[in-house]
PDB file of C-alpha atoms and ligand atoms in Angstrom:
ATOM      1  CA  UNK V  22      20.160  30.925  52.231  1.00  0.00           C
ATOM      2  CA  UNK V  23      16.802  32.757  52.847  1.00  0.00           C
ATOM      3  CA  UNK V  24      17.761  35.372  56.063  1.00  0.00           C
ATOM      4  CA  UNK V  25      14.795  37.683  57.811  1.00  0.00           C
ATOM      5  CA  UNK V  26      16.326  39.956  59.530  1.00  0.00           C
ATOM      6  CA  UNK V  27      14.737  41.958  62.966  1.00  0.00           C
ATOM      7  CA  UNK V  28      15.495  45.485  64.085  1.00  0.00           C
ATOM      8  CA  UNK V  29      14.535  47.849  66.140  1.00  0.00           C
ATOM      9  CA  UNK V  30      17.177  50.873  66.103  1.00  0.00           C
ATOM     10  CA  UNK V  31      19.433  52.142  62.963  1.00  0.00           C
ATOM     11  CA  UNK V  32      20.336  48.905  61.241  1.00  0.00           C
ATOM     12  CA  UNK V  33      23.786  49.316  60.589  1.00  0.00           C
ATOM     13  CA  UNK V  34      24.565  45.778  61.185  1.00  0.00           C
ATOM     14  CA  UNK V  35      21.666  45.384  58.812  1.00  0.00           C
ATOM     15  CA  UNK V  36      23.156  48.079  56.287  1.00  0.00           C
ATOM     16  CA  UNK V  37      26.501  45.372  56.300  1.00  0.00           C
ATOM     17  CA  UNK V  38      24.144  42.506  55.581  1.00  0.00           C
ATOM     18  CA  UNK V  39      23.192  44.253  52.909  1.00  0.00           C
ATOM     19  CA  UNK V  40      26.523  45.179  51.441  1.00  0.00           C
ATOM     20  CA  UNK V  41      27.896  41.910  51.696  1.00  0.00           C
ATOM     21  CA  UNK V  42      25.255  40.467  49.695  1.00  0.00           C
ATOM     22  CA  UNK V  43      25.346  43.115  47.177  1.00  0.00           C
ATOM     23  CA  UNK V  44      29.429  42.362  46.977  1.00  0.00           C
ATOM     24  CA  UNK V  45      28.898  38.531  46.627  1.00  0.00           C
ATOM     25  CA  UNK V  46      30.871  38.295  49.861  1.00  0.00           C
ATOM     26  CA  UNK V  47      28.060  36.799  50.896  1.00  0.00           C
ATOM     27  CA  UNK V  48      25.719  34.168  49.027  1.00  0.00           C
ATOM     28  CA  UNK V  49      22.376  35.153  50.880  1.00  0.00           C
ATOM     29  CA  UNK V  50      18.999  36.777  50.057  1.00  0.00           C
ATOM     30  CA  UNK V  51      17.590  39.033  52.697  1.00  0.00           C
ATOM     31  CA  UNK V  52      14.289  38.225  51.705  1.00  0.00           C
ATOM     32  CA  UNK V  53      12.542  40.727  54.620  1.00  0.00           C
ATOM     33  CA  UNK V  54      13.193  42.978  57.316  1.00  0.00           C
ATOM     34  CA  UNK V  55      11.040  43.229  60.193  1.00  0.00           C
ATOM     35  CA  UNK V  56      10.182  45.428  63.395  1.00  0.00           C
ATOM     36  CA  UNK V  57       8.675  45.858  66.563  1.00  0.00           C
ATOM     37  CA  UNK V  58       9.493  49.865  66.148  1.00  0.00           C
ATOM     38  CA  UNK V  59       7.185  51.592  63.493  1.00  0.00           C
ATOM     39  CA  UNK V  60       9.534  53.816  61.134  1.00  0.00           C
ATOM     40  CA  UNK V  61      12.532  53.106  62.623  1.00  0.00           C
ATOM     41  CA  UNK V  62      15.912  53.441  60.670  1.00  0.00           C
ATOM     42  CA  UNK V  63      16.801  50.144  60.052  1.00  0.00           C
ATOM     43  CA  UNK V  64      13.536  49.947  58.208  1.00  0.00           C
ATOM     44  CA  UNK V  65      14.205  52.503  55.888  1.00  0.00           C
ATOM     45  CA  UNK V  66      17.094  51.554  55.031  1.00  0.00           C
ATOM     46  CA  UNK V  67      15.465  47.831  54.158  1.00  0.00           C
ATOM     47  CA  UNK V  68      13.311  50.050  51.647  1.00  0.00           C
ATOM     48  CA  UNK V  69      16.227  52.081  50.323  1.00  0.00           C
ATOM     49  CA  UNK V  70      17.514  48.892  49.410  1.00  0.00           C
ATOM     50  CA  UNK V  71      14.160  47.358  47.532  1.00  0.00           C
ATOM     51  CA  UNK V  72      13.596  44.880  50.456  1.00  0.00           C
ATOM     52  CA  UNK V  73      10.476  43.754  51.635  1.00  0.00           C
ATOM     53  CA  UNK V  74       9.310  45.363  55.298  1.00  0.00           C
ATOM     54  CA  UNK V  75       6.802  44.354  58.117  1.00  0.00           C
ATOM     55  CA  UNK V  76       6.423  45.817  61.515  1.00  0.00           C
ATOM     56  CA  UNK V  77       4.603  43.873  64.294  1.00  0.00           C
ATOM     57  CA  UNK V  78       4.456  46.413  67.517  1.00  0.00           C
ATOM     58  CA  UNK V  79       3.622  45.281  70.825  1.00  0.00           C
ATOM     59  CA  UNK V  80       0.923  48.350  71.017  1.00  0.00           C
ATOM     60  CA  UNK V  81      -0.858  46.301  68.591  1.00  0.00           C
ATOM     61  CA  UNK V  82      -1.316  43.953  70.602  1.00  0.00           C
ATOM     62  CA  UNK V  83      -3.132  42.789  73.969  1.00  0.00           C
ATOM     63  CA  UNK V  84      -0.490  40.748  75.517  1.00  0.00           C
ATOM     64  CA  UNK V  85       3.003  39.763  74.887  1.00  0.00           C
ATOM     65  CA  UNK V  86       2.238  36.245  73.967  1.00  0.00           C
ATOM     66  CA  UNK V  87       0.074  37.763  71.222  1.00  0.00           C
ATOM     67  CA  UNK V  88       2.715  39.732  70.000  1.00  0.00           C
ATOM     68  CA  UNK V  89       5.273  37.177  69.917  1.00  0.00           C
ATOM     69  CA  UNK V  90       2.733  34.715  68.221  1.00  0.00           C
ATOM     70  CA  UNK V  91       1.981  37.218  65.597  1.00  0.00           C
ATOM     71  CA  UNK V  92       5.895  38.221  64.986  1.00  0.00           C
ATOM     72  CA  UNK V  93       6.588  34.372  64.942  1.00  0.00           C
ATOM     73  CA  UNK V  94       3.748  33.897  61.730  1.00  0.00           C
ATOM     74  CA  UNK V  95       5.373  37.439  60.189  1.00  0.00           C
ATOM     75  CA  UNK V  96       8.585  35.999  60.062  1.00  0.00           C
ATOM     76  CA  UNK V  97       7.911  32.232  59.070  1.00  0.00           C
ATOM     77  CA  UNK V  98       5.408  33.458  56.806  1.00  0.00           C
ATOM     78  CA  UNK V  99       9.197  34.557  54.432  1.00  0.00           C
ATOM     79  CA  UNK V 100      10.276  30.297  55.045  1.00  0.00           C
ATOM     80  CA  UNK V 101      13.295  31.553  56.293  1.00  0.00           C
ATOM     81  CA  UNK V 102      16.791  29.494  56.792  1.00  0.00           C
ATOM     82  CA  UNK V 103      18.518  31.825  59.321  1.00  0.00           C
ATOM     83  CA  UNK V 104      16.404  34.527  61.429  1.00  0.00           C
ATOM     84  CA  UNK V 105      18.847  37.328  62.082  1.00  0.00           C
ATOM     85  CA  UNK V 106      18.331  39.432  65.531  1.00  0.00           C
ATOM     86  CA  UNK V 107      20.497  42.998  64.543  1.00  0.00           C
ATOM     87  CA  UNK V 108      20.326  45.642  67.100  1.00  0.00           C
ATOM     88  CA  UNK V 109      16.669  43.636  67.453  1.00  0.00           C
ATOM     89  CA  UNK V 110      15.636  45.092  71.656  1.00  0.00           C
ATOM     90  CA  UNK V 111      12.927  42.162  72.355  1.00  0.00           C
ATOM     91  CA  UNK V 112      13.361  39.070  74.320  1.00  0.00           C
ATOM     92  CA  UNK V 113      11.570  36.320  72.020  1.00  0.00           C
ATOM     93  CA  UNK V 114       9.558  33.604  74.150  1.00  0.00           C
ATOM     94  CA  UNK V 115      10.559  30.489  74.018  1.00  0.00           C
ATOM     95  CA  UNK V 116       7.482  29.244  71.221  1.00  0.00           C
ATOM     96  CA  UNK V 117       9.053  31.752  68.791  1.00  0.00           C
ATOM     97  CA  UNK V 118      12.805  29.980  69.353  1.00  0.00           C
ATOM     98  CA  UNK V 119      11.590  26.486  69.316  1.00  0.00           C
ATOM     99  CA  UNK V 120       9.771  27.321  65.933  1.00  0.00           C
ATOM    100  CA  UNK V 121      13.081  28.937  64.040  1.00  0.00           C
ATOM    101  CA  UNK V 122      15.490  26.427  66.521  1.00  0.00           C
ATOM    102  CA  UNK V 123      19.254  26.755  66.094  1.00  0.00           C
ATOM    103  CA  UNK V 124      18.742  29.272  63.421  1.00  0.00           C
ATOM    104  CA  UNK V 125      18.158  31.956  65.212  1.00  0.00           C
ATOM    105  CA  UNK V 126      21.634  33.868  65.455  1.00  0.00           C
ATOM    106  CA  UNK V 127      22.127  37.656  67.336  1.00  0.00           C
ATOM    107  CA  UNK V 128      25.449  39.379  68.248  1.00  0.00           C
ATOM    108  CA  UNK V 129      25.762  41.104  71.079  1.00  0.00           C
ATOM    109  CA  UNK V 130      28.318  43.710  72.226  1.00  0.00           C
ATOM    110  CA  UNK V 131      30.676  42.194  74.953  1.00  0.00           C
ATOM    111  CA  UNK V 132      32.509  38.432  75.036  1.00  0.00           C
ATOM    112  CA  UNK V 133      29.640  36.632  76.308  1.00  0.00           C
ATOM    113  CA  UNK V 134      29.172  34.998  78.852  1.00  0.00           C
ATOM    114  CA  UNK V 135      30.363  38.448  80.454  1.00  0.00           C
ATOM    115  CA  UNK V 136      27.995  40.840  80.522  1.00  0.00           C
ATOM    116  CA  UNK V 137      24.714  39.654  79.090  1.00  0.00           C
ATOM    117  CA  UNK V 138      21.778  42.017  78.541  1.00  0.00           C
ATOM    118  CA  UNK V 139      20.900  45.563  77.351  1.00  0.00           C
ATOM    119  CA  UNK V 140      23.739  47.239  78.410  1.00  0.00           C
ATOM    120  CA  UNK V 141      26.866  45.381  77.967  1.00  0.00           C
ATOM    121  CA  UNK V 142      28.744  48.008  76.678  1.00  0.00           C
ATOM    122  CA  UNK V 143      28.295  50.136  79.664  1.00  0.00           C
ATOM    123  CA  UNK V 144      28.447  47.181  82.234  1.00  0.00           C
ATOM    124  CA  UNK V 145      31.354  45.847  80.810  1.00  0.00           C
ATOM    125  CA  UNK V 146      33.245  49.422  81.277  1.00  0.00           C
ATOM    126  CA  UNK V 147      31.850  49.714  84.212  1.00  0.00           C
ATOM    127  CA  UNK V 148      33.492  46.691  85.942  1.00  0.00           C
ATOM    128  CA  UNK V 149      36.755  47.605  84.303  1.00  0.00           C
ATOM    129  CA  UNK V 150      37.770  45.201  82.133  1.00  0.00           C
ATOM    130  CA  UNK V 151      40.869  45.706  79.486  1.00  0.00           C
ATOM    131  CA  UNK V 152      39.330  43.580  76.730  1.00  0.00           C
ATOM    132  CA  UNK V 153      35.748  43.498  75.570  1.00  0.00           C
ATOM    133  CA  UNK V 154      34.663  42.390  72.156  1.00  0.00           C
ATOM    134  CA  UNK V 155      31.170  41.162  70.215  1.00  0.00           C
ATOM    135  CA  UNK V 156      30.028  37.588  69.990  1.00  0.00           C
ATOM    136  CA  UNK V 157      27.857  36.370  67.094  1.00  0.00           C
ATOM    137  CA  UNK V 158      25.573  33.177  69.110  1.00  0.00           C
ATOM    138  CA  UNK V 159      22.843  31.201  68.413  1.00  0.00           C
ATOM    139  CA  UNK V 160      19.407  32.595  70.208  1.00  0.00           C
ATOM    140  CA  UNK V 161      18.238  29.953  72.470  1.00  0.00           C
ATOM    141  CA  UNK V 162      15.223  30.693  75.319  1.00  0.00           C
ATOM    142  CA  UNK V 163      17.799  32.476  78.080  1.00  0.00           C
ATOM    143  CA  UNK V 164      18.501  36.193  77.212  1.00  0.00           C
ATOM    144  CA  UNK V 165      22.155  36.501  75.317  1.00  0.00           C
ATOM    145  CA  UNK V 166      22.495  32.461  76.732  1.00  0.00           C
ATOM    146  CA  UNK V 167      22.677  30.424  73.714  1.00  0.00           C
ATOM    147  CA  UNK V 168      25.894  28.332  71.988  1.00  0.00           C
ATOM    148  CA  UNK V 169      28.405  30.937  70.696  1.00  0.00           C
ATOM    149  CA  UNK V 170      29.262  30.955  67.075  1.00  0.00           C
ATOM    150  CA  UNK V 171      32.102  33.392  67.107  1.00  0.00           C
ATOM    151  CA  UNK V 172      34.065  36.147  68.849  1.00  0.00           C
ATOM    152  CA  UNK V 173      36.196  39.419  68.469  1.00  0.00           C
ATOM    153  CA  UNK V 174      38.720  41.177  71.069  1.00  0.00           C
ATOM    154  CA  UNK V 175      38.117  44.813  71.222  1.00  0.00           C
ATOM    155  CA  UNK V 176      40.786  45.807  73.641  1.00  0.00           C
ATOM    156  CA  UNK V 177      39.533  48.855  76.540  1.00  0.00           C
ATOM    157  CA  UNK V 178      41.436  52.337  76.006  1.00  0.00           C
ATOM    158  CA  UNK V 179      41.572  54.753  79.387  1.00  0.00           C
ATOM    159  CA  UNK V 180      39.552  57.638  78.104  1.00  0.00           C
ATOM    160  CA  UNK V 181      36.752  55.621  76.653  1.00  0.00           C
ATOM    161  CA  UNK V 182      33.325  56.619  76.984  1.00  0.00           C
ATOM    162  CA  UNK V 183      30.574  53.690  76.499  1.00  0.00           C
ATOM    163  CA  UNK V 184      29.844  55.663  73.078  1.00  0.00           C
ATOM    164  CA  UNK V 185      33.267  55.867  72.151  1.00  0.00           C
ATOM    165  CA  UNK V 186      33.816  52.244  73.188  1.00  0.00           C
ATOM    166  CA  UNK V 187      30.602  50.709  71.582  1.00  0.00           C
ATOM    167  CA  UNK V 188      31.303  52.583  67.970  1.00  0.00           C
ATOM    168  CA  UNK V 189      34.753  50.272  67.869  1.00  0.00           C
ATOM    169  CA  UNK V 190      32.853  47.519  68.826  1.00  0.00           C
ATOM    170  CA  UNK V 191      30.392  48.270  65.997  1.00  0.00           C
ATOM    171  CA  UNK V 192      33.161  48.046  63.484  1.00  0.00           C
ATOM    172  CA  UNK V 193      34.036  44.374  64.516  1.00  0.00           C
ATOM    173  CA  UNK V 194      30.846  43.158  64.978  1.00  0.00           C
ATOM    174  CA  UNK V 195      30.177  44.036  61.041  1.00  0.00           C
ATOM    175  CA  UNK V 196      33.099  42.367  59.949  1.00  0.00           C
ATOM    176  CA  UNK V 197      32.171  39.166  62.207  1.00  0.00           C
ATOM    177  CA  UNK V 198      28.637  39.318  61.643  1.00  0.00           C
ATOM    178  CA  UNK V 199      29.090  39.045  57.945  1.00  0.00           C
ATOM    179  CA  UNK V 200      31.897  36.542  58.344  1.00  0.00           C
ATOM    180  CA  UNK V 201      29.585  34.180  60.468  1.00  0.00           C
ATOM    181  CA  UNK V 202      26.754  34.436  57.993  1.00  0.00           C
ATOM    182  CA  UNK V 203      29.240  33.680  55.115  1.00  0.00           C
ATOM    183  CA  UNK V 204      29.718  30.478  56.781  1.00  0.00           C
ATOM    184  CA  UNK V 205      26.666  29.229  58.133  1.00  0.00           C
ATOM    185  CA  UNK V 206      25.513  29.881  53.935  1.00  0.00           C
ATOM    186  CA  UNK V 207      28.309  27.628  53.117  1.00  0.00           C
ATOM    187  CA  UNK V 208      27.430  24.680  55.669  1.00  0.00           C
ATOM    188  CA  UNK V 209      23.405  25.695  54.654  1.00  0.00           C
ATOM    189  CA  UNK V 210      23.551  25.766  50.854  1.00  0.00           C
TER     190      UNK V 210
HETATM  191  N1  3YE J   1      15.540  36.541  72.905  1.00  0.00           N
HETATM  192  C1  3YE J   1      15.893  35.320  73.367  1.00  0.00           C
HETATM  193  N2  3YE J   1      17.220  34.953  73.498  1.00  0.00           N
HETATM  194  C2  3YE J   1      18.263  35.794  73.148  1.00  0.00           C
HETATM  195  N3  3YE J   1      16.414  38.660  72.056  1.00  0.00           N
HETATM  196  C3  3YE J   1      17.657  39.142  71.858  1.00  0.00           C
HETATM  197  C4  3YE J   1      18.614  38.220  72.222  1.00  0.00           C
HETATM  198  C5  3YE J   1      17.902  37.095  72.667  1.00  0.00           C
HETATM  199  C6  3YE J   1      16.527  37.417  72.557  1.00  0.00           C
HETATM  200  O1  3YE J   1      19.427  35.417  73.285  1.00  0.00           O
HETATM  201  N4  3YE J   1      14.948  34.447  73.734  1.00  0.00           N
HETATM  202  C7  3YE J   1      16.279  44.213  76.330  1.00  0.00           C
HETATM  203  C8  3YE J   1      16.619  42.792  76.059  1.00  0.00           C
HETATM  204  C9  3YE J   1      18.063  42.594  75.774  1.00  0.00           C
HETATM  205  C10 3YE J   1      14.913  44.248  76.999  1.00  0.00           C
HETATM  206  O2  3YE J   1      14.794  44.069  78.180  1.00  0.00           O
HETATM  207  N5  3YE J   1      13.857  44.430  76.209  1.00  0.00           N
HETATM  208  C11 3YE J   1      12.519  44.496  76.712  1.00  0.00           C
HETATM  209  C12 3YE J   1      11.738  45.545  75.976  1.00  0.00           C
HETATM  210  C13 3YE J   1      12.387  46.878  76.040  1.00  0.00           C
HETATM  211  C14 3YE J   1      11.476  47.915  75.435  1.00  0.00           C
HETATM  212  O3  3YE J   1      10.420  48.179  76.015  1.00  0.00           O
HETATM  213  O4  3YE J   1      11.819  48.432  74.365  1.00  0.00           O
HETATM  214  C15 3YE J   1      11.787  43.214  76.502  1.00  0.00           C
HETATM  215  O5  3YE J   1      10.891  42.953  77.305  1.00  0.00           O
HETATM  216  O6  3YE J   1      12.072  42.480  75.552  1.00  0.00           O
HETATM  217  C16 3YE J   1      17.885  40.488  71.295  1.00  0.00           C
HETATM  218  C17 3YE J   1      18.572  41.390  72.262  1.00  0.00           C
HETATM  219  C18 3YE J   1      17.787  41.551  73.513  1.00  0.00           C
HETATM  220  C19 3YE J   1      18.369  42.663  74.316  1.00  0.00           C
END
């Protein structure tokens, strides 16, 4: 199973990935990692770990559609199986998820359908609720929308902080993350 992956902040779901493959847990070849955020972490990390990089940023471009275009040929330039989406900040159009359909997966930090978004973390303390988690879906043209592949509970504590809060979430959403993709390799080949 060929996986690109996308980020655009520290990687550590990436730096999992990695690890898992390394292990054998999972039977995968990360055969690039991409960006829309020139020198970010998560990049450097890629390189730390001999991967291939690219980096497609919207300033490069003169419209979005452009940029997604261009992004789109980056990434299907690798023939990927699985496009993964860690800690990736851009909404894709819906050209770019009709070209990698249904193999397009991102996690996000809250049990989705509930709170959807940039900030679900924060808007999922901020409505109270006792029991968040991480879901692992399948990227479809809606924004955090698409069929859900699997979930973890990450139960609410009284003195969290959205930091706090999101750094627990972090540690299931490796664990599931790298579960999910163990999977989809063994239904993929
Ligand atoms: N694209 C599609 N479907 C999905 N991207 C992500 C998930 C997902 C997806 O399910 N089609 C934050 C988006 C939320 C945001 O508003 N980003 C802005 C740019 C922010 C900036 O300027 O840095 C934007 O316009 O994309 C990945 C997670 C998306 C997070």
């Amino acid at each position: 199973m060929r996986i690109v992956v996308l980020v655009s902040g520290s990687g550590t779901n990436l730096q999992a990935v990695i690890e898992a493959v390394k292990t054998g847990e999972l039977d995968a070849d990360i055969v690039a990692v991409g960006s829309d955020i020139p020198g970010c972490l998560g990049l450097e990390r890629a390189e730390g770990a001999g991967i291939e990089t690219f980096v497609v940023a919207p300033a490069d471009f003169g419209s979005r559609p452009e940029w997604n275009r261009a992004l789109q040929a980056a990434v299907a330039s690798y023939v990927p199986d699985v496009v993964l989406l860690a800690g990736f900040m851009r909404i894709l159009d819906a050209e770019f998820v009709e070209a990698f359909d249904g193999r397009m997966v991102n996690t996000h930090p809250a049990l989705l359908p509930s709170f959807p978004g940039a900030h679900g973390v924060r808007d999922a303390l901020a409505h109270g609720v006792k029991i968040t988690g991480v879901t692992v879906h399948i990227v479809d043209s809606g924004v955090d929308t698409g069929p859900i592949l699997a979930q973890a509970a990450v139960p609410v504590r009284e003195e969290d902080t959205e930091e706090v809060l999101h750094e627990r979430i972090k540690v299931e959403e490796r664990k599931l993350l790298v579960q999910t993709l163990a999977d989809l390799s063994t239904r993929t080949g």
